């Protein structure tokens, strides 16, 4: 579990840290996974994530929400109940936290090997260019993006184009 609130975490793995004072003292009791007492922890909210796989050959193992500080390993399998190739998962998250993740086309093994998306620099953060979201105080749905894109997929449909030429 990563530490999600209060600023008592540092480093790649969000380890706790404590500056040792010059005199004796007592640390306050905190809730597991947090930097504050349990009665100060906000109830989690539900966040719905969705990725459009229309431009990909989707793995027979399905699509996964994984990586970053939130998706973890092996992550969470996403679903596509209506068969439109938009895969979703809804997960609880702590309000006020910044979460990071990637979408994976197929499973992720114990060594973090898998077909993770290459998130564009324009919408990725950190060394591994993860996606990011600041969790609000209420349930939310993140805009659907195309796999390996910052935006929704561009539909492939015919268009009418009219050309005019003035021969004068």
Short mmCIF file of C-alpha atoms in Angstrom, two decimals:
data_model
loop_
_atom_site.label_atom_id
_atom_site.label_comp_id
_atom_site.label_asym_id
_atom_site.label_seq_id
_atom_site.Cartn_x
_atom_site.Cartn_y
_atom_site.Cartn_z
CA UNK A 1 0.00 0.00 0.00
CA UNK A 2 1.33 3.44 -0.84
CA UNK A 3 0.87 6.39 1.48
CA UNK A 4 -1.79 8.63 0.02
CA UNK A 5 -2.25 11.73 2.20
CA UNK A 6 -0.37 14.27 4.25
CA UNK A 7 3.14 14.58 2.87
CA UNK A 8 4.84 12.01 5.12
CA UNK A 9 6.00 10.07 2.07
CA UNK A 10 9.04 10.35 -0.15
CA UNK A 11 10.82 8.55 -2.97
CA UNK A 12 9.79 6.24 -5.76
CA UNK A 13 7.89 3.89 -3.43
CA UNK A 14 6.27 6.56 -1.22
CA UNK A 15 8.15 5.45 1.91
CA UNK A 16 7.41 7.17 5.19
CA UNK A 17 10.02 9.55 6.50
CA UNK A 18 10.53 11.27 9.82
CA UNK A 19 12.93 14.01 10.81
CA UNK A 20 14.40 13.06 14.19
CA UNK A 21 14.10 15.97 16.66
CA UNK A 22 16.81 17.05 19.09
CA UNK A 23 14.71 15.94 22.08
CA UNK A 24 12.48 12.99 23.04
CA UNK A 25 9.06 12.88 21.45
CA UNK A 26 6.16 10.63 20.50
CA UNK A 27 4.82 10.02 17.03
CA UNK A 28 1.08 10.39 16.58
CA UNK A 29 -0.88 7.29 15.59
CA UNK A 30 -1.82 7.25 11.92
CA UNK A 31 -4.21 5.17 9.86
CA UNK A 32 -2.59 2.43 7.75
CA UNK A 33 -1.57 3.83 4.35
CA UNK A 34 -2.13 7.45 5.41
CA UNK A 35 -0.29 10.25 7.18
CA UNK A 36 -3.23 11.24 9.38
CA UNK A 37 -5.38 9.65 12.08
CA UNK A 38 -8.13 7.32 10.86
CA UNK A 39 -10.89 9.76 11.86
CA UNK A 40 -9.34 12.33 9.48
CA UNK A 41 -9.29 10.00 6.46
CA UNK A 42 -11.85 10.86 3.80
CA UNK A 43 -14.06 8.12 2.41
CA UNK A 44 -12.86 6.88 -0.98
CA UNK A 45 -14.67 7.90 -4.15
CA UNK A 46 -15.22 5.80 -7.27
CA UNK A 47 -13.25 6.72 -10.38
CA UNK A 48 -14.14 5.18 -13.74
CA UNK A 49 -11.30 4.75 -16.23
CA UNK A 50 -11.84 3.93 -19.90
CA UNK A 51 -9.64 3.30 -22.90
CA UNK A 52 -10.64 2.88 -26.54
CA UNK A 53 -8.82 -0.03 -28.18
CA UNK A 54 -10.39 0.45 -31.65
CA UNK A 55 -7.01 1.14 -33.25
CA UNK A 56 -5.32 -1.88 -31.62
CA UNK A 57 -5.44 -5.65 -31.94
CA UNK A 58 -6.66 -6.37 -28.44
CA UNK A 59 -4.91 -9.19 -26.56
CA UNK A 60 -6.95 -12.33 -25.96
CA UNK A 61 -6.04 -11.76 -22.26
CA UNK A 62 -7.99 -8.49 -22.31
CA UNK A 63 -7.03 -4.96 -21.34
CA UNK A 64 -5.52 -3.99 -17.99
CA UNK A 65 -5.29 -0.88 -15.84
CA UNK A 66 -1.82 -1.18 -14.26
CA UNK A 67 1.44 0.48 -13.30
CA UNK A 68 2.12 3.86 -11.79
CA UNK A 69 1.37 4.47 -8.13
CA UNK A 70 -2.25 3.32 -8.44
CA UNK A 71 -2.62 0.53 -10.99
CA UNK A 72 0.07 -1.65 -9.47
CA UNK A 73 1.08 -5.07 -10.66
CA UNK A 74 -0.60 -7.09 -12.10
CA UNK A 75 -3.21 -4.34 -12.14
CA UNK A 76 -6.92 -4.62 -12.71
CA UNK A 77 -8.59 -6.30 -15.65
CA UNK A 78 -10.93 -3.98 -17.53
CA UNK A 79 -14.24 -4.99 -19.12
CA UNK A 80 -16.02 -4.32 -22.41
CA UNK A 81 -19.53 -5.67 -21.83
CA UNK A 82 -21.10 -4.06 -24.93
CA UNK A 83 -18.32 -5.11 -27.31
CA UNK A 84 -17.60 -1.58 -28.61
CA UNK A 85 -13.86 -1.91 -27.83
CA UNK A 86 -14.05 0.73 -25.08
CA UNK A 87 -12.75 -0.99 -21.95
CA UNK A 88 -13.61 0.29 -18.46
CA UNK A 89 -12.89 -0.30 -14.80
CA UNK A 90 -14.18 1.55 -11.73
CA UNK A 91 -11.89 1.72 -8.70
CA UNK A 92 -12.01 3.44 -5.30
CA UNK A 93 -9.47 6.20 -4.68
CA UNK A 94 -8.69 8.63 -1.85
CA UNK A 95 -9.94 12.18 -2.45
CA UNK A 96 -7.15 14.72 -2.81
CA UNK A 97 -4.60 12.21 -4.09
CA UNK A 98 -2.71 12.24 -7.37
CA UNK A 99 -2.84 8.84 -9.03
CA UNK A 100 -0.75 7.54 -11.92
CA UNK A 101 -1.22 4.52 -14.21
CA UNK A 102 -0.99 3.10 -17.72
CA UNK A 103 -3.22 0.88 -19.79
CA UNK A 104 -1.90 -2.51 -20.79
CA UNK A 105 -2.87 -4.63 -23.77
CA UNK A 106 -2.80 -8.01 -22.04
CA UNK A 107 -1.44 -9.18 -18.72
CA UNK A 108 1.54 -7.87 -16.74
CA UNK A 109 3.88 -10.39 -15.12
CA UNK A 110 5.66 -10.20 -11.75
CA UNK A 111 8.66 -8.46 -13.36
CA UNK A 112 6.49 -5.68 -14.84
CA UNK A 113 6.76 -7.15 -18.33
CA UNK A 114 3.72 -6.60 -20.48
CA UNK A 115 2.43 -4.56 -23.38
CA UNK A 116 2.08 -1.22 -21.63
CA UNK A 117 1.04 1.72 -23.75
CA UNK A 118 3.60 4.36 -24.68
CA UNK A 119 1.90 7.46 -23.28
CA UNK A 120 2.77 10.60 -25.29
CA UNK A 121 4.95 13.22 -23.58
CA UNK A 122 2.09 15.72 -23.92
CA UNK A 123 -0.03 13.81 -21.38
CA UNK A 124 2.50 11.65 -19.50
CA UNK A 125 4.41 12.43 -16.32
CA UNK A 126 7.49 11.04 -14.60
CA UNK A 127 10.26 8.75 -15.75
CA UNK A 128 7.85 6.18 -17.23
CA UNK A 129 5.40 8.71 -18.73
CA UNK A 130 2.39 7.55 -16.73
CA UNK A 131 -1.07 9.03 -17.04
CA UNK A 132 -2.13 11.18 -14.08
CA UNK A 133 -5.34 12.32 -12.38
CA UNK A 134 -6.06 14.38 -9.26
CA UNK A 135 -8.87 12.61 -7.40
CA UNK A 136 -11.79 14.96 -6.60
CA UNK A 137 -14.06 14.84 -3.54
CA UNK A 138 -16.82 13.00 -5.42
CA UNK A 139 -17.18 10.09 -7.86
CA UNK A 140 -15.81 10.85 -11.33
CA UNK A 141 -15.22 9.37 -14.78
CA UNK A 142 -12.04 10.14 -16.68
CA UNK A 143 -12.48 11.00 -20.36
CA UNK A 144 -12.03 8.02 -22.67
CA UNK A 145 -8.73 8.10 -24.54
CA UNK A 146 -7.40 6.00 -27.38
CA UNK A 147 -4.65 3.55 -26.35
CA UNK A 148 -1.28 5.39 -26.55
CA UNK A 149 -2.98 8.76 -27.13
CA UNK A 150 -3.90 11.88 -25.17
CA UNK A 151 -7.30 12.11 -26.87
CA UNK A 152 -10.21 10.02 -28.00
CA UNK A 153 -9.81 7.91 -31.13
CA UNK A 154 -10.56 9.58 -34.43
CA UNK A 155 -13.41 7.77 -36.11
CA UNK A 156 -12.73 6.26 -39.52
CA UNK A 157 -15.73 7.28 -41.56
CA UNK A 158 -16.30 8.62 -45.07
CA UNK A 159 -16.64 12.35 -45.59
CA UNK A 160 -17.94 14.40 -48.48
CA UNK A 161 -15.54 16.99 -49.85
CA UNK A 162 -16.69 19.62 -52.34
CA UNK A 163 -14.18 21.39 -54.53
CA UNK A 164 -15.04 24.60 -56.37
CA UNK A 165 -13.04 26.04 -59.23
CA UNK A 166 -13.62 29.41 -60.79
CA UNK A 167 -12.55 29.23 -64.46
CA UNK A 168 -12.82 33.03 -65.10
#
